[in-house]
mmCIF file with all atom_site columns, C-alpha atoms in Angstrom:
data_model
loop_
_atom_site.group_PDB
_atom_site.id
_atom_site.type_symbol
_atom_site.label_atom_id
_atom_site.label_alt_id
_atom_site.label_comp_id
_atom_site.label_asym_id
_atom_site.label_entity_id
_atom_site.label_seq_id
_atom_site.pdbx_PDB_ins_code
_atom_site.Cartn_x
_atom_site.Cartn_y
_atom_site.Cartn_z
_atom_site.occupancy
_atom_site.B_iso_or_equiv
_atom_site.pdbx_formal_charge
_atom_site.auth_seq_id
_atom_site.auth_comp_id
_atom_site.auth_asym_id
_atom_site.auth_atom_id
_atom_site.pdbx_PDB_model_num
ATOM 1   C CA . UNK U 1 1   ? -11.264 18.046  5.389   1.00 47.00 ? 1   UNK U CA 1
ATOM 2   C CA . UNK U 1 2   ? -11.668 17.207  8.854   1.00 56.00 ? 2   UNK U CA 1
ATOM 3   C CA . UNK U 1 3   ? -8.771  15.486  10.755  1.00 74.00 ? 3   UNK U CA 1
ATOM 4   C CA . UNK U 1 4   ? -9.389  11.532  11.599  1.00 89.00 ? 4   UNK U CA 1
ATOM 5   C CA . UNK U 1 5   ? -10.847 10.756  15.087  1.00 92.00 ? 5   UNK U CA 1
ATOM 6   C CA . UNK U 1 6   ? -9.937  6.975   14.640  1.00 97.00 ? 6   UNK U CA 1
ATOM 7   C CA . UNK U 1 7   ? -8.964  4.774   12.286  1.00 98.00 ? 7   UNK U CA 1
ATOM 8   C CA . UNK U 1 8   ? -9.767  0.932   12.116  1.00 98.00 ? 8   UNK U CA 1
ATOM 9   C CA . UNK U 1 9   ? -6.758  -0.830  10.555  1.00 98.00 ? 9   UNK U CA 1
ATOM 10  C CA . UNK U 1 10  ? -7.293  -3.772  8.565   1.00 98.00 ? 10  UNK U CA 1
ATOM 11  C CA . UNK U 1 11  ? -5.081  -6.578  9.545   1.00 97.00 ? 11  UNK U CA 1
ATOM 12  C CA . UNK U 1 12  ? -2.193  -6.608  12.229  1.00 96.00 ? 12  UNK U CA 1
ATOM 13  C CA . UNK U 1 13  ? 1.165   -7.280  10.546  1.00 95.00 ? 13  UNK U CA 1
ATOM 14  C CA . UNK U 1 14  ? 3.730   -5.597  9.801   1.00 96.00 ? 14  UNK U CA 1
ATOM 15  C CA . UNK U 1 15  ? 2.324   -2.965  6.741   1.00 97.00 ? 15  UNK U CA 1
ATOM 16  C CA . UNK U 1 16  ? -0.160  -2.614  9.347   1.00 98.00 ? 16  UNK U CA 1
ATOM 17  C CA . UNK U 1 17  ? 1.969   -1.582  11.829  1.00 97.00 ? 17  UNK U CA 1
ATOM 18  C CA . UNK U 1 18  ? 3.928   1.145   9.970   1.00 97.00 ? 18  UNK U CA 1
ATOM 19  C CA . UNK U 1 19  ? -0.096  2.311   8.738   1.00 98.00 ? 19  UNK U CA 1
ATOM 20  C CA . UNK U 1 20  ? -0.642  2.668   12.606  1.00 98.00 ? 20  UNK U CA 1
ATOM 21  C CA . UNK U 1 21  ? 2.672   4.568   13.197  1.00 98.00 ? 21  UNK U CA 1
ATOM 22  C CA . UNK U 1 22  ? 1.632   7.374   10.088  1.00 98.00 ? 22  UNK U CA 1
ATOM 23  C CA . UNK U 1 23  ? -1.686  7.756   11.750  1.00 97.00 ? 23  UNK U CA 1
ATOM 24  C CA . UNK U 1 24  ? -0.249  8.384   15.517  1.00 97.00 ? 24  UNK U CA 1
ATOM 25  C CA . UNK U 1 25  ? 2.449   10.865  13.626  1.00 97.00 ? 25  UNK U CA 1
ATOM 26  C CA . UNK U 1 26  ? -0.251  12.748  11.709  1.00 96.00 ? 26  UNK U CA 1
ATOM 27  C CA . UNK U 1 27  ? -2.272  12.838  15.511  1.00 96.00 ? 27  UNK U CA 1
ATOM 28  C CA . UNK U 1 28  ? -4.785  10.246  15.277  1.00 96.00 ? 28  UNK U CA 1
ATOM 29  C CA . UNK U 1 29  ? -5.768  9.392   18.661  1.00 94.00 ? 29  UNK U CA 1
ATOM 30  C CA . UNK U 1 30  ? -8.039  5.971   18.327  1.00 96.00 ? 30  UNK U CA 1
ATOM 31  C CA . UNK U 1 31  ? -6.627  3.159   16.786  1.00 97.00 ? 31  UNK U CA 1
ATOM 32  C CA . UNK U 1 32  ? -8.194  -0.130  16.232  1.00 97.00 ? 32  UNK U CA 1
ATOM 33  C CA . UNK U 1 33  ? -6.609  -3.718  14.371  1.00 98.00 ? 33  UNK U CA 1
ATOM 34  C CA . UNK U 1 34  ? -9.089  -6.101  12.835  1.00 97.00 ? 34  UNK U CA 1
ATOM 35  C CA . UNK U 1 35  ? -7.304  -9.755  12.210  1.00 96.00 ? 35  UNK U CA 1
ATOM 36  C CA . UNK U 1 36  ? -9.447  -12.825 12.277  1.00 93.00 ? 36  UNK U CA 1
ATOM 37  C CA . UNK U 1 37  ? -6.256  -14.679 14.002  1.00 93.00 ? 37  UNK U CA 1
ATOM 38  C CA . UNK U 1 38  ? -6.256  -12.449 16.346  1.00 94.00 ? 38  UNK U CA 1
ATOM 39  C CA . UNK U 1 39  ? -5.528  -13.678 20.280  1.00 94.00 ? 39  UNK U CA 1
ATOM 40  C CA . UNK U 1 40  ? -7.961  -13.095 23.561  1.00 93.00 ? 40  UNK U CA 1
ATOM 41  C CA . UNK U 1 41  ? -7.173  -9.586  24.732  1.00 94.00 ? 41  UNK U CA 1
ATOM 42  C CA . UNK U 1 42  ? -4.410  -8.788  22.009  1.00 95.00 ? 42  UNK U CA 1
ATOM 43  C CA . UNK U 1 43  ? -3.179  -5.333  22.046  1.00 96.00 ? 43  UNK U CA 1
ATOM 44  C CA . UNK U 1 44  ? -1.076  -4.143  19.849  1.00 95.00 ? 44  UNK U CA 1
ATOM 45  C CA . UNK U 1 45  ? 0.809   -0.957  21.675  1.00 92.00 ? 45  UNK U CA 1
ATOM 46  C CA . UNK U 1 46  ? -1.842  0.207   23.470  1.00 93.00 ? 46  UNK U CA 1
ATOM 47  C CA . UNK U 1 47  ? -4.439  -0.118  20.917  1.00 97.00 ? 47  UNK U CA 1
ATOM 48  C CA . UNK U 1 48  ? -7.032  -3.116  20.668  1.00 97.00 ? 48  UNK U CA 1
ATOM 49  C CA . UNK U 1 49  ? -6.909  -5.893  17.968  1.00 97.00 ? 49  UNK U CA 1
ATOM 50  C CA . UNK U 1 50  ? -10.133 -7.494  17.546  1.00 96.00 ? 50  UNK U CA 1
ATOM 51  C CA . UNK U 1 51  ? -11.168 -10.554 15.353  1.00 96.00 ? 51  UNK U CA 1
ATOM 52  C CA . UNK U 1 52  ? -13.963 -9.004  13.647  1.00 94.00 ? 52  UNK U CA 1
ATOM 53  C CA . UNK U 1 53  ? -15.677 -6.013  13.234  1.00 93.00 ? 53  UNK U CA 1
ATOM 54  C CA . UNK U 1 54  ? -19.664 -5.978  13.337  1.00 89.00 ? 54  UNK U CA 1
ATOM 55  C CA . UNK U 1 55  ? -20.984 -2.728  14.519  1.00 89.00 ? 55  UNK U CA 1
ATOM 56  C CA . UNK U 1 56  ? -21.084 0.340   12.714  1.00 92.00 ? 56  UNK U CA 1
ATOM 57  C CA . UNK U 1 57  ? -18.283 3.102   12.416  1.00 93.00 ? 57  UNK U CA 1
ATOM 58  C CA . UNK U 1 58  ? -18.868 5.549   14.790  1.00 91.00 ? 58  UNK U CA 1
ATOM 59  C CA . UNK U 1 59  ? -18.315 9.341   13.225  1.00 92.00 ? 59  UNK U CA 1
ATOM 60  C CA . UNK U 1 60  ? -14.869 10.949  12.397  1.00 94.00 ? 60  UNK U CA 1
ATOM 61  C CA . UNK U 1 61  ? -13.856 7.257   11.793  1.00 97.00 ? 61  UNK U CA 1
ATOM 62  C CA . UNK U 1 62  ? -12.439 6.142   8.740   1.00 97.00 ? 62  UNK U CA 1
ATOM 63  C CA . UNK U 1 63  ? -10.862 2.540   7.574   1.00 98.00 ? 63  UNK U CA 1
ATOM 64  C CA . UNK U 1 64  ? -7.370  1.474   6.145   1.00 98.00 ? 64  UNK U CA 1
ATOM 65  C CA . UNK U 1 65  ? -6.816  -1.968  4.100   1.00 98.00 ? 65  UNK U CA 1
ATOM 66  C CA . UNK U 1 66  ? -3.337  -2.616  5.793   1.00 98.00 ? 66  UNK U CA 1
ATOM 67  C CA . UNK U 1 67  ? -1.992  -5.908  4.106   1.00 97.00 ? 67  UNK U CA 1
ATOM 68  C CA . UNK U 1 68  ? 1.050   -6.094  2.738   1.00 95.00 ? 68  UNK U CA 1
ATOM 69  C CA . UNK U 1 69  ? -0.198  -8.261  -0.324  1.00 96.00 ? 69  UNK U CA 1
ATOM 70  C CA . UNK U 1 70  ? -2.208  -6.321  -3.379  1.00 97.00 ? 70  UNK U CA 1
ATOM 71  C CA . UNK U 1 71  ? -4.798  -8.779  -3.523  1.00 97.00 ? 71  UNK U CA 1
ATOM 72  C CA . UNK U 1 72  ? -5.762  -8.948  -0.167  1.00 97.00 ? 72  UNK U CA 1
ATOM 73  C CA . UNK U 1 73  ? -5.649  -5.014  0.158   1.00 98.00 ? 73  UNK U CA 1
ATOM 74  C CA . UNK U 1 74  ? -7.964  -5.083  -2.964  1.00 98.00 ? 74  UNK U CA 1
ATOM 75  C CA . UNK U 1 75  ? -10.383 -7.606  -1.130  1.00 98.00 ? 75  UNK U CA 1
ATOM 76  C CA . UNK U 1 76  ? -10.001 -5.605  1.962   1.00 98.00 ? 76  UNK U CA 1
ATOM 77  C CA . UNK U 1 77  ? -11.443 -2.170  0.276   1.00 98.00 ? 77  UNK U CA 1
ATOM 78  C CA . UNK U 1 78  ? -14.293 -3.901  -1.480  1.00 98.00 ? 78  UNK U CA 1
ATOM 79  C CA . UNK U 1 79  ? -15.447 -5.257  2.158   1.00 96.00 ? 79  UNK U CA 1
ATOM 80  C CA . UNK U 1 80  ? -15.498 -1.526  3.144   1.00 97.00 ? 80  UNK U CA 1
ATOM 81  C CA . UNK U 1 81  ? -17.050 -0.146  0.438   1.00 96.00 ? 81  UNK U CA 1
ATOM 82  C CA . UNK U 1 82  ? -19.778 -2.832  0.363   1.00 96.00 ? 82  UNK U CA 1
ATOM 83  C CA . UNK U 1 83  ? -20.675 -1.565  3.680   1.00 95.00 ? 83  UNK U CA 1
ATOM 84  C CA . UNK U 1 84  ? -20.516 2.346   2.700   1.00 95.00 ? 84  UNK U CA 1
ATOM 85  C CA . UNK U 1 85  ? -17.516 3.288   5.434   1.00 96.00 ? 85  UNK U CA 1
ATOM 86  C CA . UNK U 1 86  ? -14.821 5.540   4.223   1.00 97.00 ? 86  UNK U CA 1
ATOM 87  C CA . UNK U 1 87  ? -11.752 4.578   3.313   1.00 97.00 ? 87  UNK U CA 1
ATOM 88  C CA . UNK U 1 88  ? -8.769  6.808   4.669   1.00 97.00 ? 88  UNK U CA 1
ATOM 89  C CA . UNK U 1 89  ? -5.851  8.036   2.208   1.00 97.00 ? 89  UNK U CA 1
ATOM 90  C CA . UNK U 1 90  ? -2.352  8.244   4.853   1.00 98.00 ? 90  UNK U CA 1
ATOM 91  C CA . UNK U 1 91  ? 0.219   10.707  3.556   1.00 98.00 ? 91  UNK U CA 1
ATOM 92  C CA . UNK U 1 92  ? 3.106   10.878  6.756   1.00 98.00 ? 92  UNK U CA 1
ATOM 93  C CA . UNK U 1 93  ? 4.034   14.157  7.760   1.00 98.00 ? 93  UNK U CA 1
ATOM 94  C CA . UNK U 1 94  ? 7.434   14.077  6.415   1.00 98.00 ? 94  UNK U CA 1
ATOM 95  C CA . UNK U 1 95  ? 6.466   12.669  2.816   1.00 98.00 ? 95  UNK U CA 1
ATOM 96  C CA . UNK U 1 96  ? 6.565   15.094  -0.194  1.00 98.00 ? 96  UNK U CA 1
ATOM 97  C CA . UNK U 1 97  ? 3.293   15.048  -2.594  1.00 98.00 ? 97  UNK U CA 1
ATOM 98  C CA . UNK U 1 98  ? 4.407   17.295  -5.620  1.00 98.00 ? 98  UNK U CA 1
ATOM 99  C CA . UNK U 1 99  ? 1.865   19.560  -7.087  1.00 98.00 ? 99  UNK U CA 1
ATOM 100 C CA . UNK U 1 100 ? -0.514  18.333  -9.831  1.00 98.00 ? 100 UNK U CA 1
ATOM 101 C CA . UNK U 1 101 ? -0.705  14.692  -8.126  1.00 98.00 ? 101 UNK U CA 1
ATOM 102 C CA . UNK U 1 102 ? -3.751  12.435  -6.838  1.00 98.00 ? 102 UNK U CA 1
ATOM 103 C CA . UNK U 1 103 ? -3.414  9.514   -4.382  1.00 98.00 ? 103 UNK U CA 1
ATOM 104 C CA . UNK U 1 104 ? -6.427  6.807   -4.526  1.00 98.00 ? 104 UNK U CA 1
ATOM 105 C CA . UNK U 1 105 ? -8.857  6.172   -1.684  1.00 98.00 ? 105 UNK U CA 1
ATOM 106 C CA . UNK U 1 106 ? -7.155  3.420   0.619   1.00 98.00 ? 106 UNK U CA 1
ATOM 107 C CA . UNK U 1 107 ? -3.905  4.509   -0.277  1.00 98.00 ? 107 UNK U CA 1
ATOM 108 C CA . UNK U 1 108 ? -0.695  4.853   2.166   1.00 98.00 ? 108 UNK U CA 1
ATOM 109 C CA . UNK U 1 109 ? 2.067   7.138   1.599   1.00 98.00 ? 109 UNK U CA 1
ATOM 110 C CA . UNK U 1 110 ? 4.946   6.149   4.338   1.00 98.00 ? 110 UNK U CA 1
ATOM 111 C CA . UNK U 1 111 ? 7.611   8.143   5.953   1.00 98.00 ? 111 UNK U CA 1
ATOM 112 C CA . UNK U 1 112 ? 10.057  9.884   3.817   1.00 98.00 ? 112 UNK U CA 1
ATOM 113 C CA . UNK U 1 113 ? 8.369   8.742   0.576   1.00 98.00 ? 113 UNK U CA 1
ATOM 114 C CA . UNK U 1 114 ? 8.315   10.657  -2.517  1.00 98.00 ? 114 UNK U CA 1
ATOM 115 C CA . UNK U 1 115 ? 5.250   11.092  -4.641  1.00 98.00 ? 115 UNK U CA 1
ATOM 116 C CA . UNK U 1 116 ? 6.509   13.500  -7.554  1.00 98.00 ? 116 UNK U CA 1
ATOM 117 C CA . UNK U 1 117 ? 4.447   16.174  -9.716  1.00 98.00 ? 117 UNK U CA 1
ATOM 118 C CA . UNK U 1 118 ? 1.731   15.114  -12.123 1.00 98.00 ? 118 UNK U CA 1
ATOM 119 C CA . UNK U 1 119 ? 2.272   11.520  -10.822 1.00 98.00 ? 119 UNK U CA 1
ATOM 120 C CA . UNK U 1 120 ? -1.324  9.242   -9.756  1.00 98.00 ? 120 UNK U CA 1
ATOM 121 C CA . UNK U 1 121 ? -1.046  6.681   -7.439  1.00 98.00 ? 121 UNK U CA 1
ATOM 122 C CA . UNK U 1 122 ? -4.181  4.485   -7.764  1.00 98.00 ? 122 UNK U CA 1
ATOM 123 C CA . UNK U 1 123 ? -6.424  2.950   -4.932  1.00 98.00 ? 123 UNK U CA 1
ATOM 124 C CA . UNK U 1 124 ? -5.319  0.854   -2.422  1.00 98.00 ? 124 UNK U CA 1
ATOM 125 C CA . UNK U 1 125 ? -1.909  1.455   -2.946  1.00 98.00 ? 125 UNK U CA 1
ATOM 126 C CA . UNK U 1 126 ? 1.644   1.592   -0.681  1.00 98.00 ? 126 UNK U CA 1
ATOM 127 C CA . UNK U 1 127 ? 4.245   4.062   -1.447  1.00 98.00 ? 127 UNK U CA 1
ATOM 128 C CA . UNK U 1 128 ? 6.587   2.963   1.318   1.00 98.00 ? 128 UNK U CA 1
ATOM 129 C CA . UNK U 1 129 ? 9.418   4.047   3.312   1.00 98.00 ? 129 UNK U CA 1
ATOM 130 C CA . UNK U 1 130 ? 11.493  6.007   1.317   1.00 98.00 ? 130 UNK U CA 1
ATOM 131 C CA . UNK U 1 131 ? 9.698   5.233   -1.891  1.00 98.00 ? 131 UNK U CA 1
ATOM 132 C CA . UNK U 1 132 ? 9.859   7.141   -4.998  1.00 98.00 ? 132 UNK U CA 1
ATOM 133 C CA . UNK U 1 133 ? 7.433   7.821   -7.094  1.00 98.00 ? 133 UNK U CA 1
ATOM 134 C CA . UNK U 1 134 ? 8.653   11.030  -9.766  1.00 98.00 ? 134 UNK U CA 1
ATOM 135 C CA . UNK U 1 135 ? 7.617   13.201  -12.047 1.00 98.00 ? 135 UNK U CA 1
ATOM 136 C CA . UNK U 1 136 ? 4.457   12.125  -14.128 1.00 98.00 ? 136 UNK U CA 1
ATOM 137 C CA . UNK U 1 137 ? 4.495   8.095   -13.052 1.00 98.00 ? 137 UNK U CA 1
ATOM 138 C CA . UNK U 1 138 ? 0.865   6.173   -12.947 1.00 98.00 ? 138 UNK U CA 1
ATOM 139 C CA . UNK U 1 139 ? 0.801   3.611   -10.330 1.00 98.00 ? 139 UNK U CA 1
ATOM 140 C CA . UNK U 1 140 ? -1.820  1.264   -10.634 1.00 98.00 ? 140 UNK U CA 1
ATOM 141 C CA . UNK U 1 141 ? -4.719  0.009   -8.242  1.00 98.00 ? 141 UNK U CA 1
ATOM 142 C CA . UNK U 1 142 ? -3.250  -2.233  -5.212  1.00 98.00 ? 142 UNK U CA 1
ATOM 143 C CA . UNK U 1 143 ? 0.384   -1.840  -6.322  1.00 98.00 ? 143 UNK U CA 1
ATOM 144 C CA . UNK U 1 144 ? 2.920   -1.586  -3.754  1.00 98.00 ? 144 UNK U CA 1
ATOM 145 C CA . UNK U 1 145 ? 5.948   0.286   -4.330  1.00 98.00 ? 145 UNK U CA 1
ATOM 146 C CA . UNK U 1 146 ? 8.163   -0.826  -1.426  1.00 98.00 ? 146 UNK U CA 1
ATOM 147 C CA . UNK U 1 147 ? 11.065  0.235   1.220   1.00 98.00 ? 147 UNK U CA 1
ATOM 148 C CA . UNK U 1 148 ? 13.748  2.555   -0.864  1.00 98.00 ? 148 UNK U CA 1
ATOM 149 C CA . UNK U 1 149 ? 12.127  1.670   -4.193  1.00 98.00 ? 149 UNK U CA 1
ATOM 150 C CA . UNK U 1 150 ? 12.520  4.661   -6.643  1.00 98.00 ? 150 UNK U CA 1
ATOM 151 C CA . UNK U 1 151 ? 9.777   4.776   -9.881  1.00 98.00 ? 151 UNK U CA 1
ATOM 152 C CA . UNK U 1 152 ? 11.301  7.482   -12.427 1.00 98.00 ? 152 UNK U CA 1
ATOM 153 C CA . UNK U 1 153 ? 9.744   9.985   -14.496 1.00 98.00 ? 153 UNK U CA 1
ATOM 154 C CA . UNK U 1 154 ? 6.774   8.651   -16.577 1.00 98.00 ? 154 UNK U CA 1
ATOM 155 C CA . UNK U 1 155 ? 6.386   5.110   -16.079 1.00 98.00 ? 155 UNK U CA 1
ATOM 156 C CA . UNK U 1 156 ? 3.841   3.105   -15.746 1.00 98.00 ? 156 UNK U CA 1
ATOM 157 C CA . UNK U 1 157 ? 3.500   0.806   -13.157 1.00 98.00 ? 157 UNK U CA 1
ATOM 158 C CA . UNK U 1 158 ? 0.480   -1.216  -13.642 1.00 98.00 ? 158 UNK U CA 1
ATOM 159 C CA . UNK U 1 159 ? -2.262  -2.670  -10.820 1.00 98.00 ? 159 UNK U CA 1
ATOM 160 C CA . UNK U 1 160 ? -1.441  -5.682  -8.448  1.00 98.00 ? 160 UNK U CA 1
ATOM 161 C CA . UNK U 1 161 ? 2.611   -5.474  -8.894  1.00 98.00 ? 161 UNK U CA 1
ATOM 162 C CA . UNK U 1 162 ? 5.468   -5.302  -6.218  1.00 98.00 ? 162 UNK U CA 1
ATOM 163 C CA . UNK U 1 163 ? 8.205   -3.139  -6.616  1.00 98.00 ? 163 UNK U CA 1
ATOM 164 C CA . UNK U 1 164 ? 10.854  -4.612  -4.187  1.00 98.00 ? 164 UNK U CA 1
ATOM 165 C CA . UNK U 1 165 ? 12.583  -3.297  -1.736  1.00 98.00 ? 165 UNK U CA 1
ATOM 166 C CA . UNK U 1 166 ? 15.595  -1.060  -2.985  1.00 98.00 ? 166 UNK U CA 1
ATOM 167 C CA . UNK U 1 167 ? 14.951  -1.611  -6.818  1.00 98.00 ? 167 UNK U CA 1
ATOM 168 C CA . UNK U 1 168 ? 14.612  0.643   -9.333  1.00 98.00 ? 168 UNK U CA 1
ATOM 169 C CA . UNK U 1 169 ? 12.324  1.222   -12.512 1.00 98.00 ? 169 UNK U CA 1
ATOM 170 C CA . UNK U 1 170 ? 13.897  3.073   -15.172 1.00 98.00 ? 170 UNK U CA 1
ATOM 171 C CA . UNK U 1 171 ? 12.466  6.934   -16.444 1.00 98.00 ? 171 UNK U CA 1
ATOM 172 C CA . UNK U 1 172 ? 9.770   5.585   -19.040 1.00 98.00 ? 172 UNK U CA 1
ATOM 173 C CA . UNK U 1 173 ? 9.510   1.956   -18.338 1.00 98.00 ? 173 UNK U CA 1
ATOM 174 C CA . UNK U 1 174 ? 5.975   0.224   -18.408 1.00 98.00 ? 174 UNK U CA 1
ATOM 175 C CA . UNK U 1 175 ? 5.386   -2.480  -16.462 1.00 98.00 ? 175 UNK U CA 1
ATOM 176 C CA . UNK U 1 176 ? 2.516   -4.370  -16.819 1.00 97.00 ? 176 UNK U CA 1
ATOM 177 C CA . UNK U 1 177 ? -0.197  -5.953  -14.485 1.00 97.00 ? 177 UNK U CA 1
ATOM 178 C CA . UNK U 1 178 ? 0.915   -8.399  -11.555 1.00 97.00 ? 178 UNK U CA 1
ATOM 179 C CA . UNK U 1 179 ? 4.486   -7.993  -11.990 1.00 96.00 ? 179 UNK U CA 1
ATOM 180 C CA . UNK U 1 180 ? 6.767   -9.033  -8.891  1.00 96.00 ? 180 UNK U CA 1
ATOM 181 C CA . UNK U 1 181 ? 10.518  -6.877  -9.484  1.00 97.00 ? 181 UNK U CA 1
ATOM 182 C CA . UNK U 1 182 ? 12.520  -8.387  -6.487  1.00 96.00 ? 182 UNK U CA 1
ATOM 183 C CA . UNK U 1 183 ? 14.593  -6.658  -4.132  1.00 97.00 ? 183 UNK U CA 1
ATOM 184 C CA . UNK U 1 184 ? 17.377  -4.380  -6.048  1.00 97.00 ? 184 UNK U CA 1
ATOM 185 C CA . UNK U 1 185 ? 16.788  -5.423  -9.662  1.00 98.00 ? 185 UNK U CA 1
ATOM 186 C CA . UNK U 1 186 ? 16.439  -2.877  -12.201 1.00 98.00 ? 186 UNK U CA 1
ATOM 187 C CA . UNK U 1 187 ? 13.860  -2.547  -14.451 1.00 98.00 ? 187 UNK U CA 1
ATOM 188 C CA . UNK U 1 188 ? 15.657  -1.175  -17.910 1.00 96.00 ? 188 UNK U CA 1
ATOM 189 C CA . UNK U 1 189 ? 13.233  -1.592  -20.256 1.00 96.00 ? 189 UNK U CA 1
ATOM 190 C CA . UNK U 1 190 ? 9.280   -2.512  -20.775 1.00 98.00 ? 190 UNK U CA 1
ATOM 191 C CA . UNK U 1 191 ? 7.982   -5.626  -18.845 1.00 97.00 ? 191 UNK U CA 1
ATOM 192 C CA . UNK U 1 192 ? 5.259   -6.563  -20.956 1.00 96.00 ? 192 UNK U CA 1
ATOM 193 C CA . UNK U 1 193 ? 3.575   -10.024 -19.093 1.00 95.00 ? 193 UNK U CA 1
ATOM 194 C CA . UNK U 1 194 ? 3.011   -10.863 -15.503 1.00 95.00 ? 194 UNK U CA 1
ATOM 195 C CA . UNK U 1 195 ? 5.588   -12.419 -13.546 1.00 94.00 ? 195 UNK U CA 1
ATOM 196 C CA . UNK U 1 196 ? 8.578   -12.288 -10.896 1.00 96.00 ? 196 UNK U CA 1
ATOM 197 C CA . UNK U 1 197 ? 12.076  -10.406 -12.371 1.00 96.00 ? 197 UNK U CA 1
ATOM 198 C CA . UNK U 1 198 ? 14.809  -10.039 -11.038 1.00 96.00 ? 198 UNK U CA 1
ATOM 199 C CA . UNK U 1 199 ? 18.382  -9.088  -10.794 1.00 96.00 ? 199 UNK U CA 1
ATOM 200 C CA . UNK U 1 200 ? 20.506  -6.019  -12.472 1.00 96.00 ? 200 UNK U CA 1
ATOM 201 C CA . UNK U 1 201 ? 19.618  -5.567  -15.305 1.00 92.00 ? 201 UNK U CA 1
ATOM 202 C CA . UNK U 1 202 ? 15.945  -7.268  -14.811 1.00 94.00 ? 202 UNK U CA 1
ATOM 203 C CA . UNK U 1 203 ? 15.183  -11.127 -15.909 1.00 94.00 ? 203 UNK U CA 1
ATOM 204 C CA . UNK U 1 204 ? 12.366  -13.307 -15.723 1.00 94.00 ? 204 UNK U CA 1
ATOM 205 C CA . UNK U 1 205 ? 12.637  -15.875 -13.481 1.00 89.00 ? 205 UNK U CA 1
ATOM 206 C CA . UNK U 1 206 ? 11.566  -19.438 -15.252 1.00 59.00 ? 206 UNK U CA 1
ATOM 207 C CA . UNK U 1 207 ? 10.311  -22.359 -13.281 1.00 48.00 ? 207 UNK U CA 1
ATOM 208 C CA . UNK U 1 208 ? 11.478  -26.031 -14.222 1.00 38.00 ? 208 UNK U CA 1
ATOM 209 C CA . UNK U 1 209 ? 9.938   -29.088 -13.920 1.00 40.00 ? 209 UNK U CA 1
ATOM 210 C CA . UNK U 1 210 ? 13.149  -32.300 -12.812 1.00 40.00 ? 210 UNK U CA 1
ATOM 211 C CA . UNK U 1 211 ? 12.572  -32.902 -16.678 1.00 42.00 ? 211 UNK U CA 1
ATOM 212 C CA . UNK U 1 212 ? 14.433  -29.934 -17.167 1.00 34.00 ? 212 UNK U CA 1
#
């Protein structure tokens, strides 16, 4: 594999921000932010953030979907691979990738993370800073597994769900689809339907209507 010449980030936040700080530490030398509210002349560090993007890739260039949010990462790969660029796949230099394991195209391993042996981590994922993610886990497409999160040993995390920062998913839990676990609750057992949980151990949180 041939090291990255540049990389065009996608977006200009804050995800996209720690993306650009893995890619200077692993030696990438070009850097380049796409974000349609982007300002006149905006640089971002010493690297250019442009509204849009309409010429091709030039070789040794690859792109990163660098939102925060699961859905717009998602929309963010499918623009590249309409247009046939290749997506990059950011492990830092100081994360651990156990043997037996496979990341997904798009995806972003952060510094200090954990991927464990045997796990997958799908595409268009974010194992974050200090995220764990042990021993024979499946992560799903566009999840993000966030700051000091820790995934135990075979779970299942599915696609399109945040894993908060600090909280922690119990060895053999599965979590299904477009779950939200907030910031330091603990996932004890199965969470079977969509939806935001939180608090130690785990709850659903319930919207009322003023009837209630």
């Amino acid at each position: 594999m041939h090291p990255l010449e540049g990389l065009l980030i996608l977006g200009c936040g804050g995800h996209a921000r720690a993306v650009a700080d893995v890619a200077l530490a692993l030696g990438v030398k070009h850097l380049c932010f796409v974000d349609h509210q982007a300002r006149p002349d905006e640089t971002c560090g010493a690297f250019p953030v442009r509204r849009s993007w309409d010429e091709d890739l030039s070789q040794g260039w690859s792109v990163m979907p660098a939102s925060g949010d699961g859905a717009r990462r998602q929309a963010q790969c499918d623009w590249v691979e309409k247009r046939g660029w290749p997506l990059a796949t950011l492990v830092s230099p100081t994360a651990t990738i156990g043997f037996g394991s496979t990341l997904g195209a798009g995806t972003f391993v952060g510094h200090h993370a954990h991927v464990g042996p045997l796990a997958s981590v799908g595409m268009g994922c974010v194992v974050n800073t200090g995220a764990i993610v042990e021993h024979e886990s499946t992560i799903g497409d566009f999840t993000h597994i966030s700051i000091n999160a820790a995934v135990a040993g075979r779970c299942h995390v599915g696609q399109l769900c945040f894993i908060g920062a600090g909280s922690t998913v119990i060895d053999g839990v599965k979590i299904a689809d477009g779950v939200t676990l907030g910031a330091g609750a603990c996932a004890h057992r199965d969470l079977a339907e969509p939806g935001v949980y939180v608090g130690v151990p785990t709850r659903k949180l319930i919207k009322c209507s003023l009837a209630c």
